[in-house]
Amino acid sequence: MIKLIQVDKRDNVAIPAENLPKGSVTWENLTILEDIPQGHKIALTDLAKGDKVIRYGVTLGFLNTDVSKGSLITEHMLTLPEPPALDSLAAGTGPYPDLPEAPLKDFEGYDVPGGGYAGTRNILGIMTTVQCVSGVLDTAVKKMKEELLPKYPHVDDIVALNHAYGCGVAINARESHIPITALRSIIRNPNFGGEIMVVGLGCEKLTPDMLLEPEENNPENVIILQDHKGFRAMTDALLKMAESKLERLNRRRRSILPLNRLCIGMQCGGSDAFSGITANPAAGYASDLLVQAGATVLFSEVTEVRDGVHMLAARCTDDDTVKKLAKEMAWYDEYLKDGGADRSANPTPGNKKGGLANIMEKAMGSIAKSGTASIAEVLSPGERPSRKGLIFAATPASDLVCGAMQFASGITLQVFMTGRGTPYGLAAAPVIKVSSRTDLQDMWYDLIDVDAGLIASGKETIEETGLRLFHKIIDVASGRDKPWTEKYGLHNFLCVFNPAPIT
Amino acid sequence: MIKLIQVDKRDNVAIPAENLPKGSVTWENLTILEDIPQGHKIALTDLAKGDKVIRYGVTLGFLNTDVSKGSLITEHMLTLPEPPALDSLAAGTGPYPDLPEAPLKDFEGYDVPGGGYAGTRNILGIMTTVQCVSGVLDTAVKKMKEELLPKYPHVDDIVALNHAYGCGVAINARESHIPITALRSIIRNPNFGGEIMVVGLGCEKLTPDMLLEPEENNPENVIILQDHKGFRAMTDALLKMAESKLERLNRRRRSILPLNRLCIGMQCGGSDAFSGITANPAAGYASDLLVQAGATVLFSEVTEVRDGVHMLAARCTDDDTVKKLAKEMAWYDEYLKDGGADRSANPTPGNKKGGLANIMEKAMGSIAKSGTASIAEVLSPGERPSRKGLIFAATPASDLVCGAMQFASGITLQVFMTGRGTPYGLAAAPVIKVSSRTDLQDMWYDLIDVDAGLIASGKETIEETGLRLFHKIIDVASGRDKPWTEKYGLHNFLCVFNPAPIT
Ligand SMILES: [Ca+2]
Ligand SMILES: [Ca+2]
Ligand SMILES: [Ca+2]
Ligand SMILES: [Ca+2]
Ligand SMILES: [Ca+2]
């Protein structure tokens, strides 16, 4: 007999861990009036038009029809509540729970000149000022990997940081600082060990001085293709500069460092109704352990937390942080409005197929990945942290854009929770995949790194899965383990967020 | 002694083909009052504050300072004129010149099932519904190229059509039809021979039914990664489907076809002051020959023609075409305004270094690539032509985005004029590079395919260079020749235009 999962005692809906055929009776003695797919909502009592549907203890929406006890509640039956107002948010109304004690306080990372966060990998990252150069750079990197990389065994990889920004863009537009800040920051990701290599064309709008400090902007670090006598000369120059960087990177070794030198990111994608009760809460527990040990953990995805922003505000440590949170939310509200879209644009067909009715239900599940720690800072897109601990980095929810922008903010590893499954990867940081359902782990046995579905089937508690994930994070960060996508070399475009027009 | 280049008899400025030192005297007996870099504007008479600066017979701007005969005129001395109003444009005021007779009327192309434009290459194009799948697809394509492609010698290449659209986007936003139309059209590019292969994830917003007709959307043509049991099974499925497509593509052969089966595109990038007097007019002459022979030639780059839109309107063959031209221009005006940018955002630092003062001067040079033919049709971004002849395809000027959007509109070859030089390339269509200066051809001897700089040095006329380019286009289209970027395999991201917000 199937047990229904009710997250909060106040909830008037619950979800089944497996498909429930019409007529079945659950463990709680509820008779099911129609076929209910796994993860979809069942009414626990008779409900009338206008009634609230409550899950996670909050109102997901208002019913536009009567629903009988034991029936399915779909997205079409729900009217969204108003989003929380941004002008009345207050900091520090709590809760500030004690965090669980982390079983480990250090990891083995790559120190970076000048200190700060350490790397989890040792990579030559080659930044581009403009997409125009990426064809030449790609062929050169292929040659570098064949001819140079084998000579430098302590270097993990060479990555061309190709992106779509740099020219044909309104470089002085209101929001152009967002992609520019992100690209400046990416150069400084700890996984690149402080080595700077930038490839420009020579006539683009994004010039090397916009990405580099004056003392960095010199022929040791910057190659301009228009200064070279043809394709073969460009390729030679790229290989020569790469070799000098590889020589230095090859001297780097891992050392034991306290966890306050680690900065990781959390995001979810292809979520389902289980994400919010298995994978995300487990990630939240791992996050609490990391934060307790002094690490920095970023979570993001503005459109997904928008409807729960009052809960985030209450966890901010001061009013300035709340103000910045409200400012980032307001900016995104306006950005969507300007483009003729709104927050209801977020849930995907896959989310809905998985049982997530609307953005409110998705928000509650999404926020679960941030655990219970206080929020120490809010970052604008691509900005780097100035504080340690749990940080909200405002990025789009798009897996690709969130990945690029968290990487810009300095994460050296990402944890990715998924219900439906995605082979998403970052080129220059390992990504650990956590499944919300054991079905997915069984199906994608060679892509999912940690299964949180054991929580739904009652085989593990949230804390047990969270602790397993914590150890996986430390092992991957320390180079003792690799997630599947890293083993296969799966990665995506570096989708830097550019809300400004192109020309 | 240096000869100055004056485009139109009404011009009160001219440009030198080489650097002119202060004190030198030109062929026209003009004494140069200060160092003038190659391609920059010299005042031919004394001019006063408020005077018009005239080039190409049109007003580039108004002087904000007095200028003496023989002095340099820079961008900072010019105030832009108002852009032409869009509500008073009229069609058919002429001119409709006789076009020059083309010396050839056919080429060797790949016929496509159902007729229409023919291919210039025979490529397996694998469309993606979403960026999430691109890591898996890239590793599969690498395997396909190693294991399958050598078995099918009549197939030129296998191209993963990765793009940044598909999820994390506001799929119902006002302008989402633009990227969706483009991706639908790209699948149907003649270079893909009518074979359809689409890779989706399974939970994205852009679903295969939005890209395909119902009868196309079946397991013969569509692979959904979430339906496969892990990474290895996905890879196997991708290789299996690719092989069935390759078998069919491998039966294709070139045949002699009339030029009305050819559709090519023209664009420029990294322009300088010579682009508008050498490369672009030569391209315009080649365009006239092609159109005379019945071919379809697209030109684009809204922000670059905006200031000369009245000249384009006068060449449109009917009022509906003018209305669509005005509508596309107005749309772009609003798009830039919404993003806090304006048309002055277009010229790049490289343009300015090359002597192009402003968007007006750039417009006159840019429009030159369209030759003198009447404009038969105006296309919205990513739309495919319904008429033959010269067509204005409204796209951004960004080289990458213009390339992707012209490819969506069905071009099978692009001609690319450049003053400063760019290694830009398209993955699935050859791109012929035309230099505006012989300096650039000398410098980039292994990247420039046709030198139009011979026009500036008086060694060739515009017509002679244009005819050479025409023959190059036919040779490349017919597979008898390859441009440099194709030889090296240089290509860029498929930067589909998405003016809608991401979520
Ligand atoms: Ca998410
Ligand atoms: Ca607006
Ligand atoms: Ca996401
Ligand atoms: Ca151009
Ligand atoms: Ca262009």
Tab-separated table of N, CA, C and O in Angstrom, chain A residues 360-424:
chain	number	residue	atom	x	y	z
A	360	MET	N	4.575	28.939	-7.534
A	360	MET	CA	4.524	28.960	-6.066
A	360	MET	C	5.004	27.621	-5.520
A	360	MET	O	5.843	27.559	-4.627
A	361	GLU	N	4.471	26.543	-6.105
A	361	GLU	CA	4.872	25.206	-5.662
A	361	GLU	C	6.351	24.981	-5.980
A	361	GLU	O	7.100	24.403	-5.199
A	362	LYS	N	6.779	25.479	-7.152
A	362	LYS	CA	8.175	25.328	-7.536
A	362	LYS	C	9.077	26.124	-6.582
A	362	LYS	O	10.156	25.664	-6.210
A	363	ALA	N	8.633	27.318	-6.186
A	363	ALA	CA	9.440	28.178	-5.292
A	363	ALA	C	9.707	27.472	-3.971
A	363	ALA	O	10.839	27.460	-3.479
A	364	MET	N	8.665	26.885	-3.397
A	364	MET	CA	8.838	26.252	-2.091
A	364	MET	C	9.861	25.125	-2.181
A	364	MET	O	10.715	24.966	-1.326
A	365	GLY	N	9.777	24.356	-3.259
A	365	GLY	CA	10.735	23.268	-3.453
A	365	GLY	C	12.120	23.788	-3.755
A	365	GLY	O	13.127	23.235	-3.294
A	366	SER	N	12.189	24.880	-4.512
A	366	SER	CA	13.481	25.417	-4.926
A	366	SER	C	14.242	25.985	-3.730
A	366	SER	O	15.444	25.762	-3.568
A	367	ILE	N	13.519	26.699	-2.857
A	367	ILE	CA	14.149	27.335	-1.691
A	367	ILE	C	14.689	26.283	-0.721
A	367	ILE	O	15.666	26.541	-0.011
A	368	ALA	N	14.114	25.097	-0.751
A	368	ALA	CA	14.566	24.038	0.158
A	368	ALA	C	16.057	23.753	0.015
A	368	ALA	O	16.724	23.356	0.972
A	369	LYS	N	16.621	24.006	-1.179
A	369	LYS	CA	18.049	23.708	-1.385
A	369	LYS	C	18.966	24.645	-0.610
A	369	LYS	O	20.175	24.395	-0.526
A	370	SER	N	18.419	25.733	-0.067
A	370	SER	CA	19.251	26.673	0.692
A	370	SER	C	19.347	26.290	2.155
A	370	SER	O	19.988	26.994	2.947
A	371	GLY	N	18.704	25.190	2.555
A	371	GLY	CA	18.789	24.736	3.941
A	371	GLY	C	18.166	25.735	4.888
A	371	GLY	O	17.163	26.387	4.548
A	372	THR	N	18.808	25.883	6.056
A	372	THR	CA	18.204	26.716	7.104
A	372	THR	C	19.124	27.846	7.544
A	372	THR	O	18.753	28.633	8.411
A	373	ALA	N	20.319	27.939	6.988
A	373	ALA	CA	21.292	28.952	7.444
A	373	ALA	C	20.785	30.356	7.150
A	373	ALA	O	19.930	30.564	6.282
A	374	SER	N	21.319	31.326	7.868
A	374	SER	CA	21.037	32.738	7.581
A	374	SER	C	21.686	33.109	6.255
A	374	SER	O	22.678	32.510	5.834
A	375	ILE	N	21.117	34.120	5.595
A	375	ILE	CA	21.645	34.570	4.309
A	375	ILE	C	22.579	35.756	4.563
A	375	ILE	O	22.151	36.819	5.024
A	376	ALA	N	23.864	35.536	4.283
A	376	ALA	CA	24.891	36.521	4.655
A	376	ALA	C	25.014	37.647	3.643
A	376	ALA	O	25.472	38.737	3.981
A	377	GLU	N	24.625	37.392	2.389
A	377	GLU	CA	24.852	38.398	1.349
A	377	GLU	C	23.937	38.101	0.165
A	377	GLU	O	23.547	36.957	-0.063
A	378	VAL	N	23.624	39.144	-0.592
A	378	VAL	CA	22.911	38.985	-1.872
A	378	VAL	C	23.812	39.568	-2.952
A	378	VAL	O	24.330	40.679	-2.803
A	379	LEU	N	24.042	38.804	-4.023
A	379	LEU	CA	24.920	39.256	-5.108
A	379	LEU	C	24.110	39.623	-6.343
A	379	LEU	O	23.174	38.913	-6.720
A	380	SER	N	24.494	40.706	-7.003
A	380	SER	CA	23.960	41.018	-8.331
A	380	SER	C	24.555	40.013	-9.320
A	380	SER	O	25.584	39.388	-9.043
A	381	PRO	N	23.941	39.865	-10.503
A	381	PRO	CA	24.438	38.842	-11.444
A	381	PRO	C	25.936	39.004	-11.759
A	381	PRO	O	26.380	40.071	-12.155
A	382	GLY	N	26.700	37.937	-11.543
A	382	GLY	CA	28.114	37.918	-11.892
A	382	GLY	C	29.035	38.533	-10.851
A	382	GLY	O	30.260	38.460	-10.978
A	383	GLU	N	28.453	39.123	-9.818
A	383	GLU	CA	29.250	39.745	-8.757
A	383	GLU	C	29.912	38.667	-7.894
A	383	GLU	O	29.387	37.570	-7.768
A	384	ARG	N	31.071	39.011	-7.289
A	384	ARG	CA	31.733	38.030	-6.434
A	384	ARG	C	31.457	38.323	-4.959
A	384	ARG	O	31.300	39.481	-4.582
A	385	PRO	N	31.413	37.266	-4.126
A	385	PRO	CA	31.043	37.454	-2.719
A	385	PRO	C	32.068	38.292	-1.945
A	385	PRO	O	33.264	38.240	-2.233
A	386	SER	N	31.585	39.043	-0.967
A	386	SER	CA	32.502	39.711	-0.048
A	386	SER	C	32.379	39.109	1.348
A	386	SER	O	33.140	39.433	2.242
A	387	ARG	N	31.376	38.247	1.525
A	387	ARG	CA	31.196	37.575	2.810
A	387	ARG	C	31.197	36.064	2.595
A	387	ARG	O	31.048	35.610	1.479
A	388	LYS	N	31.333	35.306	3.670
A	388	LYS	CA	31.267	33.847	3.576
A	388	LYS	C	29.915	33.360	4.082
A	388	LYS	O	29.135	34.142	4.617
A	389	GLY	N	29.650	32.084	3.876
A	389	GLY	CA	28.384	31.522	4.341
A	389	GLY	C	27.399	31.361	3.205
A	389	GLY	O	27.781	31.309	2.042
A	390	LEU	N	26.126	31.312	3.563
A	390	LEU	CA	25.071	31.129	2.559
A	390	LEU	C	24.788	32.458	1.863
A	390	LEU	O	24.580	33.476	2.526
A	391	ILE	N	24.789	32.434	0.533
A	391	ILE	CA	24.652	33.667	-0.252
A	391	ILE	C	23.616	33.459	-1.349
A	391	ILE	O	23.616	32.424	-2.028
A	392	PHE	N	22.743	34.455	-1.508
A	392	PHE	CA	21.826	34.412	-2.643
A	392	PHE	C	22.458	35.191	-3.792
A	392	PHE	O	22.645	36.404	-3.714
A	393	ALA	N	22.806	34.488	-4.877
A	393	ALA	CA	23.373	35.116	-6.073
A	393	ALA	C	22.245	35.240	-7.090
A	393	ALA	O	21.759	34.237	-7.594
A	394	ALA	N	21.826	36.452	-7.357
A	394	ALA	CA	20.665	36.663	-8.241
A	394	ALA	C	21.048	36.327	-9.681
A	394	ALA	O	21.852	37.021	-10.296
A	395	THR	N	20.489	35.242	-10.193
A	395	THR	CA	20.695	34.847	-11.597
A	395	THR	C	19.357	34.361	-12.137
A	395	THR	O	18.461	34.026	-11.363
A	396	PRO	N	19.213	34.309	-13.469
A	396	PRO	CA	18.053	33.619	-14.024
A	396	PRO	C	18.038	32.158	-13.555
A	396	PRO	O	19.063	31.631	-13.101
A	397	ALA	N	16.883	31.513	-13.675
A	397	ALA	CA	16.764	30.103	-13.299
A	397	ALA	C	17.272	29.183	-14.407
A	397	ALA	O	17.636	28.041	-14.141
A	398	SER	N	17.306	29.673	-15.640
A	398	SER	CA	17.843	28.893	-16.758
A	398	SER	C	19.101	28.161	-16.310
A	398	SER	O	20.052	28.779	-15.835
A	399	ASP	N	19.120	26.837	-16.477
A	399	ASP	CA	20.260	26.054	-15.986
A	399	ASP	C	21.578	26.568	-16.545
A	399	ASP	O	22.594	26.660	-15.850
A	400	LEU	N	21.567	26.886	-17.835
A	400	LEU	CA	22.784	27.310	-18.525
A	400	LEU	C	23.255	28.669	-18.026
A	400	LEU	O	24.436	28.880	-17.762
A	401	VAL	N	22.307	29.593	-17.882
A	401	VAL	CA	22.667	30.953	-17.473
A	401	VAL	C	23.023	30.977	-15.997
A	401	VAL	O	24.002	31.612	-15.584
A	402	CYS	N	22.271	30.261	-15.178
A	402	CYS	CA	22.600	30.159	-13.751
A	402	CYS	C	23.997	29.558	-13.594
A	402	CYS	O	24.797	30.042	-12.790
A	403	GLY	N	24.296	28.540	-14.378
A	403	GLY	CA	25.617	27.899	-14.304
A	403	GLY	C	26.724	28.886	-14.615
A	403	GLY	O	27.698	29.019	-13.866
A	404	ALA	N	26.576	29.618	-15.721
A	404	ALA	CA	27.614	30.572	-16.126
A	404	ALA	C	27.758	31.688	-15.104
A	404	ALA	O	28.870	32.118	-14.783
A	405	MET	N	26.628	32.158	-14.570
A	405	MET	CA	26.683	33.313	-13.668
A	405	MET	C	27.176	32.913	-12.272
A	405	MET	O	27.879	33.685	-11.620
A	406	GLN	N	26.827	31.720	-11.794
A	406	GLN	CA	27.418	31.257	-10.526
A	406	GLN	C	28.920	31.027	-10.704
A	406	GLN	O	29.718	31.343	-9.814
A	407	PHE	N	29.301	30.525	-11.858
A	407	PHE	CA	30.733	30.333	-12.130
A	407	PHE	C	31.435	31.694	-12.119
A	407	PHE	O	32.540	31.839	-11.589
A	408	ALA	N	30.772	32.701	-12.669
A	408	ALA	CA	31.323	34.058	-12.638
A	408	ALA	C	31.467	34.550	-11.200
A	408	ALA	O	32.445	35.213	-10.851
A	409	SER	N	30.499	34.209	-10.362
A	409	SER	CA	30.574	34.626	-8.949
A	409	SER	C	31.625	33.844	-8.178
A	409	SER	O	31.852	34.121	-7.010
A	410	GLY	N	32.248	32.870	-8.813
A	410	GLY	CA	33.421	32.225	-8.225
A	410	GLY	C	33.247	30.817	-7.732
A	410	GLY	O	34.166	30.268	-7.109
A	411	ILE	N	32.105	30.181	-8.013
A	411	ILE	CA	31.983	28.781	-7.565
A	411	ILE	C	33.007	27.924	-8.311
A	411	ILE	O	33.333	28.173	-9.465
A	412	THR	N	33.487	26.907	-7.609
A	412	THR	CA	34.456	25.989	-8.222
A	412	THR	C	33.866	24.587	-8.350
A	412	THR	O	34.555	23.659	-8.788
A	413	LEU	N	32.593	24.461	-7.992
A	413	LEU	CA	31.878	23.179	-8.071
A	413	LEU	C	30.401	23.517	-7.975
A	413	LEU	O	30.018	24.459	-7.294
A	414	GLN	N	29.574	22.764	-8.708
A	414	GLN	CA	28.139	22.998	-8.591
A	414	GLN	C	27.426	21.690	-8.259
A	414	GLN	O	27.824	20.616	-8.726
A	415	VAL	N	26.390	21.809	-7.430
A	415	VAL	CA	25.516	20.671	-7.122
A	415	VAL	C	24.202	20.939	-7.841
A	415	VAL	O	23.647	22.040	-7.734
A	416	PHE	N	23.737	19.950	-8.580
A	416	PHE	CA	22.589	20.155	-9.467
A	416	PHE	C	21.530	19.099	-9.172
A	416	PHE	O	21.734	17.912	-9.427
A	417	MET	N	20.387	19.557	-8.673
A	417	MET	CA	19.290	18.646	-8.340
A	417	MET	C	18.336	18.554	-9.526
A	417	MET	O	17.957	19.579	-10.095
A	418	THR	N	17.941	17.327	-9.855
A	418	THR	CA	17.054	17.179	-11.011
A	418	THR	C	16.035	16.072	-10.809
A	418	THR	O	16.348	15.032	-10.218
A	419	GLY	N	14.842	16.343	-11.290
A	419	GLY	CA	13.773	15.359	-11.188
A	419	GLY	C	13.583	14.628	-12.502
A	419	GLY	O	13.369	13.420	-12.531
A	420	ARG	N	13.655	15.372	-13.594
A	420	ARG	CA	13.427	14.791	-14.910
A	420	ARG	C	14.737	14.328	-15.553
A	420	ARG	O	14.722	13.510	-16.454
A	421	GLY	N	15.878	14.907	-15.115
A	421	GLY	CA	17.188	14.510	-15.633
A	421	GLY	C	17.687	15.440	-16.713
A	421	GLY	O	16.951	15.800	-17.628
A	422	THR	N	18.944	15.855	-16.583
A	422	THR	CA	19.591	16.631	-17.641
A	422	THR	C	21.081	16.322	-17.649
A	422	THR	O	21.686	16.165	-16.582
A	423	PRO	N	21.673	16.225	-18.840
A	423	PRO	CA	23.118	15.953	-18.933
A	423	PRO	C	23.960	17.230	-18.848
A	423	PRO	O	25.147	17.201	-19.133
A	424	TYR	N	23.345	18.351	-18.446
A	424	TYR	CA	24.034	19.638	-18.284
A	424	TYR	C	25.393	19.502	-17.592
A	424	TYR	O	25.545	18.730	-16.649
